[in-house]
Short mmCIF file of C-alpha atoms and ligand atoms in Angstrom, two decimals:
data_model
loop_
_atom_site.label_atom_id
_atom_site.label_comp_id
_atom_site.label_asym_id
_atom_site.label_seq_id
_atom_site.Cartn_x
_atom_site.Cartn_y
_atom_site.Cartn_z
CA MET A 104 0.00 0.00 0.00
CA ASN A 105 1.31 3.46 -0.91
CA PHE A 106 0.00 6.78 0.37
CA THR A 107 -0.32 10.18 -1.30
CA ARG A 108 -1.54 13.47 0.17
CA ASN A 109 -5.32 13.81 0.30
CA GLN A 110 -6.84 16.58 -1.81
CA GLY A 111 -10.50 15.64 -1.36
CA SER A 112 -12.44 15.43 1.92
CA SER A 113 -12.58 18.77 3.77
CA LYS A 114 -12.55 17.20 7.26
CA GLY A 115 -9.59 15.05 6.34
CA GLN A 116 -8.90 11.50 5.35
CA VAL A 117 -7.07 9.06 7.62
CA ALA A 118 -5.73 5.61 6.69
CA ILE A 119 -5.16 3.11 9.50
CA ILE A 120 -2.96 0.04 8.99
CA GLY A 121 -4.27 -2.71 11.28
CA GLY A 122 -7.70 -3.43 12.76
CA GLY A 123 -6.75 -4.72 16.24
CA PRO A 124 -7.91 -2.82 19.37
CA ALA A 125 -5.63 0.18 18.74
CA GLY A 126 -6.64 0.61 15.10
CA ALA A 127 -10.34 -0.02 15.75
CA ILE A 128 -10.55 2.55 18.56
CA THR A 129 -8.62 5.16 16.57
CA ALA A 130 -11.07 4.56 13.70
CA LEU A 131 -14.13 4.69 15.93
CA ALA A 132 -13.13 7.94 17.65
CA LEU A 133 -12.18 9.68 14.38
CA THR A 134 -15.27 8.51 12.51
CA ARG A 135 -17.52 9.75 15.29
CA ALA A 136 -15.78 13.13 14.99
CA GLY A 137 -16.68 13.27 11.29
CA VAL A 138 -13.28 12.34 9.85
CA SER A 139 -13.21 9.98 6.88
CA VAL A 140 -11.37 6.77 7.86
CA VAL A 141 -10.16 3.69 5.98
CA VAL A 142 -8.91 0.71 8.02
CA ILE A 143 -6.67 -1.74 6.17
CA GLU A 144 -6.53 -5.15 7.87
CA ARG A 145 -4.59 -8.01 6.39
CA GLU A 146 -5.88 -10.90 8.43
CA VAL A 147 -9.01 -12.98 8.30
CA ARG A 148 -9.33 -13.73 12.02
CA SER A 149 -7.50 -16.88 13.05
CA GLU A 150 -9.10 -19.34 15.46
CA TRP A 151 -7.13 -18.18 18.50
CA LYS A 152 -5.55 -14.83 19.30
CA ILE A 153 -3.34 -14.63 22.39
CA GLY A 154 -3.91 -11.86 24.96
CA GLU A 155 -7.14 -12.45 26.82
CA GLY A 156 -6.99 -10.72 30.24
CA LEU A 157 -8.65 -7.36 30.82
CA PRO A 158 -8.28 -5.63 34.19
CA PRO A 159 -11.29 -3.93 35.88
CA ALA A 160 -10.01 -0.55 34.59
CA VAL A 161 -11.45 -1.42 31.17
CA LYS A 162 -14.95 -0.55 32.42
CA PRO A 163 -14.62 3.27 32.38
CA ILE A 164 -12.88 3.09 28.99
CA LEU A 165 -15.69 1.06 27.44
CA HIS A 166 -18.25 3.36 29.09
CA LYS A 167 -16.57 6.40 27.60
CA LEU A 168 -16.65 4.73 24.19
CA GLU A 169 -20.34 3.80 24.73
CA LEU A 170 -19.46 0.13 24.22
CA TRP A 171 -20.00 -1.23 27.72
CA GLU A 172 -23.45 -2.78 27.15
CA ARG A 173 -22.31 -4.32 23.90
CA PHE A 174 -19.24 -5.74 25.64
CA LEU A 175 -21.39 -7.27 28.40
CA ALA A 176 -23.66 -8.93 25.83
CA ASP A 177 -20.71 -10.78 24.29
CA GLY A 178 -20.40 -13.41 27.01
CA HIS A 179 -16.80 -12.89 28.14
CA LEU A 180 -15.80 -14.58 31.38
CA ALA A 181 -15.76 -12.43 34.54
CA SER A 182 -12.53 -12.86 36.49
CA TYR A 183 -12.50 -12.00 40.18
CA GLY A 184 -8.76 -11.59 40.61
CA ASN A 185 -5.35 -13.18 40.25
CA CYS A 186 -3.48 -15.80 42.22
CA SER A 187 0.27 -15.78 42.06
CA GLY A 188 3.24 -17.79 43.20
CA TRP A 189 5.67 -14.90 42.83
CA GLY A 190 8.51 -14.24 45.25
CA SER A 191 7.52 -17.19 47.44
CA ASP A 192 6.34 -20.81 47.23
CA LYS A 193 2.89 -19.83 48.43
CA LEU A 194 0.03 -19.15 46.06
CA VAL A 195 -1.44 -15.79 47.10
CA ASP A 196 -4.87 -14.52 45.97
CA HIS A 197 -5.30 -10.90 44.89
CA SER A 198 -9.03 -10.32 44.73
CA PHE A 199 -10.74 -7.55 42.74
CA VAL A 200 -13.53 -7.50 45.33
CA PHE A 201 -12.69 -3.99 46.53
CA HIS A 202 -11.80 -2.66 43.11
CA PRO A 203 -13.93 0.42 42.27
CA HIS A 204 -14.62 -0.95 38.77
CA GLY A 205 -15.52 -4.47 39.88
CA CYS A 206 -14.21 -7.59 38.18
CA GLY A 207 -11.72 -8.15 35.36
CA TRP A 208 -12.41 -10.26 32.28
CA HIS A 209 -11.09 -13.21 30.31
CA LEU A 210 -11.95 -12.54 26.70
CA ASP A 211 -12.99 -14.45 23.70
CA ARG A 212 -10.34 -12.35 22.01
CA ASN A 213 -11.50 -12.70 18.42
CA ARG A 214 -15.03 -11.73 19.43
CA PHE A 215 -13.75 -8.72 21.38
CA ASP A 216 -11.54 -7.44 18.54
CA GLN A 217 -14.34 -8.01 16.04
CA MET A 218 -16.80 -6.08 18.23
CA LEU A 219 -14.45 -3.07 18.33
CA LEU A 220 -13.88 -3.19 14.57
CA ASN A 221 -17.59 -3.65 13.80
CA SER A 222 -18.34 -0.61 15.98
CA ALA A 223 -15.94 1.48 13.91
CA VAL A 224 -17.46 0.24 10.65
CA GLU A 225 -21.02 0.86 11.90
CA ALA A 226 -19.94 4.41 12.81
CA GLY A 227 -18.87 4.90 9.18
CA ALA A 228 -15.27 3.70 8.81
CA THR A 229 -14.43 1.80 5.62
CA LEU A 230 -12.75 -1.57 6.14
CA VAL A 231 -10.45 -2.91 3.44
CA LEU A 232 -9.43 -6.53 3.92
CA SER A 233 -6.16 -6.78 2.10
CA ALA A 234 -2.85 -8.58 2.09
CA GLU A 235 0.17 -6.73 0.72
CA SER A 236 -1.43 -4.41 -1.79
CA GLU A 237 0.06 -2.37 -4.59
CA ASN A 238 -2.80 0.13 -4.40
CA THR A 239 -2.26 3.82 -3.72
CA MET A 240 -4.50 5.60 -1.23
CA ALA A 241 -4.87 9.33 -0.51
CA ALA A 242 -4.59 10.31 3.16
CA ASP A 243 -3.78 13.37 5.30
CA VAL A 244 -2.53 11.18 8.15
CA VAL A 245 -1.58 7.49 8.21
CA VAL A 246 -1.79 5.52 11.46
CA ASP A 247 0.41 2.53 12.20
CA ALA A 248 -1.77 0.12 14.21
CA SER A 249 -0.07 -3.00 12.85
CA GLY A 250 1.04 -4.38 16.23
CA ARG A 251 4.58 -5.32 17.17
CA ASN A 252 5.85 -5.41 13.61
CA SER A 253 5.30 -1.61 13.19
CA TRP A 254 4.75 -2.12 9.46
CA LEU A 255 4.37 1.54 8.54
CA ALA A 256 6.76 3.13 11.05
CA ARG A 257 9.63 0.95 9.88
CA ARG A 258 9.00 2.16 6.33
CA GLN A 259 9.28 5.71 7.68
CA GLY A 260 12.74 4.88 9.05
CA ALA A 261 11.75 4.30 12.71
CA ARG A 262 13.37 1.44 14.64
CA ARG A 263 12.23 -0.74 17.55
CA ILE A 264 14.14 -0.41 20.83
CA ASN A 265 14.02 -3.77 22.65
CA HIS A 266 14.25 -3.66 26.44
CA ASP A 267 14.47 -7.43 26.84
CA ASN A 268 14.18 -10.65 24.91
CA LEU A 269 11.00 -12.19 26.37
CA VAL A 270 9.03 -14.73 24.32
CA GLY A 271 5.89 -16.67 25.19
CA SER A 272 5.22 -20.29 24.35
CA ALA A 273 1.43 -20.47 24.38
CA ALA A 274 -0.77 -23.57 24.27
CA LEU A 275 -4.50 -24.13 24.53
CA LEU A 276 -5.69 -26.94 26.81
CA LYS A 277 -9.03 -28.64 27.29
CA VAL A 278 -10.39 -30.55 30.26
CA GLY A 279 -9.82 -34.31 29.93
CA ASN A 280 -11.83 -35.80 32.81
CA GLY A 281 -15.18 -34.00 32.65
CA VAL A 282 -14.44 -32.11 35.90
CA ALA A 283 -15.25 -28.53 34.83
CA ASP A 284 -12.74 -25.88 35.86
CA GLN A 285 -14.61 -23.05 37.62
CA ASP A 286 -11.55 -21.06 38.60
CA SER A 287 -11.70 -17.66 36.90
CA LEU A 288 -8.61 -16.29 38.69
CA THR A 289 -5.62 -15.68 36.43
CA MET A 290 -2.83 -17.89 37.73
CA VAL A 291 0.78 -16.63 37.60
CA GLU A 292 3.72 -18.74 38.75
CA ALA A 293 7.42 -17.86 38.66
CA VAL A 294 9.96 -20.63 37.95
CA ALA A 295 13.76 -20.74 37.64
CA ASP A 296 13.85 -19.87 33.93
CA GLY A 297 10.89 -17.54 33.65
CA TRP A 298 7.23 -17.63 34.60
CA TRP A 299 3.87 -19.09 33.59
CA TYR A 300 0.36 -17.81 33.38
CA ALA A 301 -2.93 -19.62 32.90
CA ALA A 302 -6.35 -18.15 32.20
CA LEU A 303 -9.69 -19.87 31.69
CA LEU A 304 -11.53 -18.75 28.55
CA PRO A 305 -15.31 -18.35 28.13
CA ASP A 306 -15.45 -21.66 26.22
CA GLN A 307 -13.80 -23.49 29.18
CA LYS A 308 -10.46 -23.91 27.39
CA LEU A 309 -7.36 -22.96 29.38
CA VAL A 310 -4.68 -20.72 27.86
CA VAL A 311 -1.31 -21.63 29.36
CA VAL A 312 1.78 -19.61 28.46
CA PHE A 313 5.42 -20.12 29.45
CA LEU A 314 7.52 -16.95 29.29
CA SER A 315 11.28 -16.94 29.13
CA ASP A 316 14.08 -15.34 27.11
CA ALA A 317 14.41 -16.27 23.45
CA ASP A 318 18.02 -17.44 23.79
CA LEU A 319 17.59 -19.69 26.85
CA GLU A 320 17.48 -23.49 26.77
CA ALA A 321 14.02 -23.50 28.39
CA THR A 322 12.58 -21.65 25.38
CA ARG A 323 14.14 -24.14 23.03
CA MET A 324 12.49 -26.94 25.03
CA ALA A 325 9.14 -25.15 25.06
CA ARG A 326 8.95 -25.22 21.25
CA THR A 327 7.69 -28.82 21.25
CA ALA A 328 4.65 -30.17 23.11
CA GLU A 329 6.85 -32.75 24.81
CA GLY A 330 9.37 -30.21 26.09
CA TRP A 331 6.64 -27.76 27.06
CA LEU A 332 4.86 -30.45 29.13
CA ALA A 333 8.16 -31.40 30.79
CA LEU A 334 8.63 -27.76 31.83
CA LEU A 335 5.04 -27.59 33.07
CA LYS A 336 5.74 -30.58 35.33
CA GLN A 337 8.39 -28.48 37.11
CA THR A 338 5.76 -26.00 38.30
CA LYS A 339 4.07 -26.50 41.64
CA HIS A 340 0.67 -24.79 41.50
CA LEU A 341 -0.07 -24.81 37.78
CA ARG A 342 0.81 -28.48 37.56
CA ASN A 343 -1.76 -29.26 40.30
CA ARG A 344 -4.46 -27.44 38.39
CA VAL A 345 -3.63 -29.19 35.12
CA GLU A 346 -3.63 -32.60 36.82
CA ARG A 347 -6.87 -31.92 38.75
CA HIS A 348 -8.77 -31.49 35.48
CA ALA A 349 -6.62 -33.86 33.41
CA TYR A 350 -6.05 -31.02 30.96
CA ARG A 351 -4.87 -32.12 27.51
CA ILE A 352 -3.21 -30.03 24.83
CA GLU A 353 -5.70 -28.98 22.14
CA LEU A 354 -3.48 -26.50 20.28
CA GLU A 355 0.25 -27.10 20.53
CA PRO A 356 2.68 -24.48 21.86
CA ARG A 357 3.27 -21.57 19.56
CA LEU A 358 6.10 -19.08 20.10
CA VAL A 359 5.21 -15.38 20.21
CA SER A 360 7.23 -12.29 20.93
CA ALA A 361 6.35 -10.83 24.34
CA ASN A 362 9.16 -8.39 25.05
CA SER A 363 8.98 -4.78 26.20
CA SER A 364 9.80 -2.65 23.20
CA ARG A 365 9.01 0.71 21.68
CA LEU A 366 9.65 2.71 18.56
CA ASP A 367 12.51 5.19 18.75
CA VAL A 368 10.22 7.67 16.92
CA MET A 369 6.45 7.28 17.43
CA ALA A 370 5.21 10.01 15.07
CA GLY A 371 6.30 11.98 12.00
CA GLU A 372 4.90 14.88 10.04
CA SER A 373 1.88 12.96 8.78
CA TRP A 374 1.94 9.60 10.56
CA LEU A 375 1.82 8.20 14.07
CA ALA A 376 1.86 4.78 15.71
CA VAL A 377 -0.69 3.42 18.21
CA GLY A 378 -0.91 0.36 20.48
CA ASP A 379 1.80 -2.30 20.21
CA ALA A 380 3.07 -0.67 17.03
CA ALA A 381 4.19 2.27 19.21
CA ALA A 382 5.09 0.43 22.43
CA ALA A 383 4.54 -3.16 23.53
CA PHE A 384 4.30 -4.36 27.14
CA ASP A 385 5.26 -7.53 28.98
CA PRO A 386 2.12 -9.72 29.45
CA LEU A 387 2.82 -9.62 33.21
CA SER A 388 1.31 -6.13 33.18
CA SER A 389 -2.06 -7.17 31.64
CA GLN A 390 -2.10 -3.64 30.26
CA GLY A 391 -1.51 -4.24 26.53
CA ILE A 392 -5.12 -4.09 25.34
CA ILE A 393 -6.29 -1.15 27.44
CA THR A 394 -3.15 0.81 26.61
CA ALA A 395 -3.76 0.07 22.92
CA MET A 396 -7.34 1.38 23.29
CA GLU A 397 -6.25 4.47 25.22
CA SER A 398 -3.52 5.25 22.72
CA GLY A 399 -6.16 5.04 19.97
CA MET A 400 -8.29 7.63 21.80
CA LEU A 401 -5.28 9.93 22.33
CA ALA A 402 -4.18 9.51 18.72
CA ALA A 403 -7.65 10.41 17.44
CA GLN A 404 -7.53 13.67 19.42
CA ALA A 405 -4.06 14.45 18.11
CA ILE A 406 -5.07 13.76 14.50
CA GLN A 407 -8.13 16.00 14.79
CA ALA A 408 -5.92 18.79 16.14
CA LYS A 409 -3.46 18.28 13.29
CA LEU A 410 -6.29 18.37 10.72
CA VAL A 411 -7.47 21.77 12.00
CA GLY A 412 -4.00 23.26 11.73
CA GLN A 413 -1.99 22.32 14.85
CA PRO A 414 1.09 20.74 13.25
CA GLU A 415 2.77 19.93 16.59
CA ALA A 416 -0.16 17.73 17.77
CA LEU A 417 1.30 14.43 16.52
CA ASN A 418 4.60 15.12 18.22
CA THR A 419 2.83 16.01 21.49
CA TYR A 420 1.01 12.66 21.25
CA ALA A 421 4.36 10.87 20.79
CA GLN A 422 5.80 12.56 23.89
CA ARG A 423 2.78 11.43 25.92
CA MET A 424 3.24 7.83 24.75
CA GLU A 425 6.92 7.95 25.69
CA LYS A 426 5.96 8.98 29.24
CA ILE A 427 3.39 6.18 29.48
CA PHE A 428 6.04 3.67 28.40
CA ALA A 429 8.62 5.02 30.87
CA ALA A 430 6.11 4.69 33.75
CA TYR A 431 5.28 1.15 32.61
CA LEU A 432 8.99 0.16 32.57
CA ALA A 433 9.44 1.35 36.16
CA ASN A 434 6.44 -0.75 37.20
CA ARG A 435 7.70 -3.81 35.33
CA ASP A 436 11.08 -3.55 37.04
CA PHE A 437 9.40 -3.24 40.43
CA TYR A 438 7.49 -6.51 39.90
CA TYR A 439 10.48 -8.49 38.63
CA ALA A 440 12.51 -7.22 41.59
CA GLN A 441 10.08 -9.00 43.96
CA GLU A 442 11.24 -12.44 42.80
CA ARG A 443 14.64 -13.38 44.33
CA ARG A 444 14.49 -17.18 44.66
CA TRP A 445 16.85 -18.07 41.80
CA PRO A 446 20.01 -15.90 42.09
CA GLU A 447 21.89 -18.24 39.68
CA SER A 448 19.30 -17.99 36.92
CA LYS A 449 20.20 -15.92 33.86
CA PHE A 450 16.54 -15.03 33.35
CA TRP A 451 16.24 -13.44 36.80
CA GLN A 452 19.76 -11.98 36.88
CA ARG A 453 18.93 -10.07 33.69
CA ARG A 454 15.85 -8.67 35.38
CA HIS A 455 17.86 -7.63 38.41
CA GLY A 456 20.25 -5.51 36.39
CA ALA A 457 22.93 -7.96 35.17
CA MET A 458 24.08 -7.41 31.55
CA ILE A 459 24.35 -11.11 30.55
C1 FAD B 708 1.76 -13.98 25.31
C2 FAD B 708 1.00 -12.69 25.37
C3 FAD B 708 -0.02 -12.54 26.29
C4 FAD B 708 -0.72 -11.34 26.38
N1 FAD B 708 -1.70 -11.23 27.32
C5 FAD B 708 -2.35 -10.05 27.45
C6 FAD B 708 -3.35 -9.89 28.44
O1 FAD B 708 -3.68 -10.83 29.18
N2 FAD B 708 -3.95 -8.68 28.55
C7 FAD B 708 -3.61 -7.63 27.74
O2 FAD B 708 -4.19 -6.54 27.90
N3 FAD B 708 -2.68 -7.76 26.78
C8 FAD B 708 -2.05 -8.93 26.62
N4 FAD B 708 -1.12 -9.07 25.64
C9 FAD B 708 -0.85 -7.92 24.75
C10 FAD B 708 -2.01 -7.61 23.78
O3 FAD B 708 -2.39 -8.75 23.06
C11 FAD B 708 -1.58 -6.48 22.83
O4 FAD B 708 -1.05 -5.43 23.60
C12 FAD B 708 -2.73 -5.97 21.98
O5 FAD B 708 -3.18 -6.97 21.10
C13 FAD B 708 -2.28 -4.74 21.18
O6 FAD B 708 -3.31 -4.34 20.31
P1 FAD B 708 -2.92 -3.65 18.91
O7 FAD B 708 -4.20 -3.28 18.26
O8 FAD B 708 -1.90 -2.60 19.14
O9 FAD B 708 -2.16 -4.77 18.09
P2 FAD B 708 -2.71 -6.24 17.52
O10 FAD B 708 -3.75 -6.72 18.44
O11 FAD B 708 -1.47 -6.97 17.32
O12 FAD B 708 -3.39 -5.83 16.16
C14 FAD B 708 -2.63 -5.49 15.03
C15 FAD B 708 -3.47 -5.75 13.80
O13 FAD B 708 -2.78 -5.27 12.64
C16 FAD B 708 -2.88 -6.22 11.60
N5 FAD B 708 -1.72 -6.01 10.71
C17 FAD B 708 -0.41 -6.24 10.97
N6 FAD B 708 0.34 -5.88 9.92
C18 FAD B 708 -0.51 -5.42 8.96
C19 FAD B 708 -0.32 -4.92 7.63
N7 FAD B 708 0.88 -4.81 7.07
N8 FAD B 708 -1.43 -4.54 6.91
C20 FAD B 708 -2.67 -4.65 7.48
N9 FAD B 708 -2.90 -5.13 8.73
C21 FAD B 708 -1.83 -5.50 9.46
C22 FAD B 708 -2.90 -7.57 12.31
O14 FAD B 708 -3.48 -8.57 11.50
C23 FAD B 708 -3.74 -7.24 13.55
O15 FAD B 708 -5.11 -7.43 13.33
C24 FAD B 708 -0.41 -10.26 25.51
C25 FAD B 708 0.60 -10.41 24.57
C26 FAD B 708 1.30 -11.61 24.49
C27 FAD B 708 2.40 -11.75 23.47
#
């Protein structure tokens, strides 16, 4: 896809590359403000998209977007907290019971992303389903919402800055003994070479992800179902849960990038990046989706300001995103600093400041 300057629509024309949460919310907010929007999405939704946990703080965001009722109607699974074996052998519950916005959620992720995108299209955005296209499109501003690959920003000369080398090896399990799993808490467990999380989905499948560094032996093992199951056996709490329900692998482990990274430049004269394309978070934070949505709302405001003659608006947006990422990094480091049980482990040494 190539882009030329728009000469047509008086309120402006915006092209958005990517129809995940960041792209969909940017499109929705701009379309509602009367801006003409085209979303270009390359993927027909696959059967399983990783990234399913929403914290309670999503409620005011969905309210603001007038999508809360629609979200509730979609049958996502309410989650009443987390339980974690982090920093000690004990599994500790962290309940959302006193959270001002109530429970968190485990998503049917494809349904959630589709709901956001449908909302943008119903508001008036044009959706183009396209693989690599040779077409040329006119636009005043182009938005990179392509996720971690930053498809557009890289073509503008921006580079990703990687703050670590974390990868996830994610598998989907199903109950094997008919004993339904009712536990909606997200389970997190630290181990010598990384950490695990497990989350029950609305269809009763269990997402289980092992996170470690790309270059470590544990990640090599986790590439096969056999190695992944051998690593799972070394856990204490997660293993109990898997055995209690005789969970079996339904979809074999698949390796995905999960590191903390950001673009060195998040906006240019007539483009900006939103969501993971701008800055991607460690799954430990459970903040990726809501940050993607919030960045879409901020980007829409910046683009509107740019379209009415405030050329510095995109740069101001980029500075805001840089601050959000810096605050996130400080939080991430705080959490990793709580786990001190494996002083010999490269994975943990790297997270405690060692350059190895
Ligand atoms: C293992 C793991 C677990 C996670 N767990 C959580 C969690 O529990 N909670 C949470 O909040 N976050 C989680 N995340 C992060 C979360 O999934 C992302 O932050 C979120 O999806 C970002 O949304 P996005 O719209 O920026 O990008 P994406 O969701 O990646 O959407 C990008 C879209 O762009 C499209 N695209 C890409 N390139 C092109 C192109 N060239 N042309 C057209 N379209 C293109 C893609 O098909 C896709 O639809 C997790 C991430 C990982 C890796």
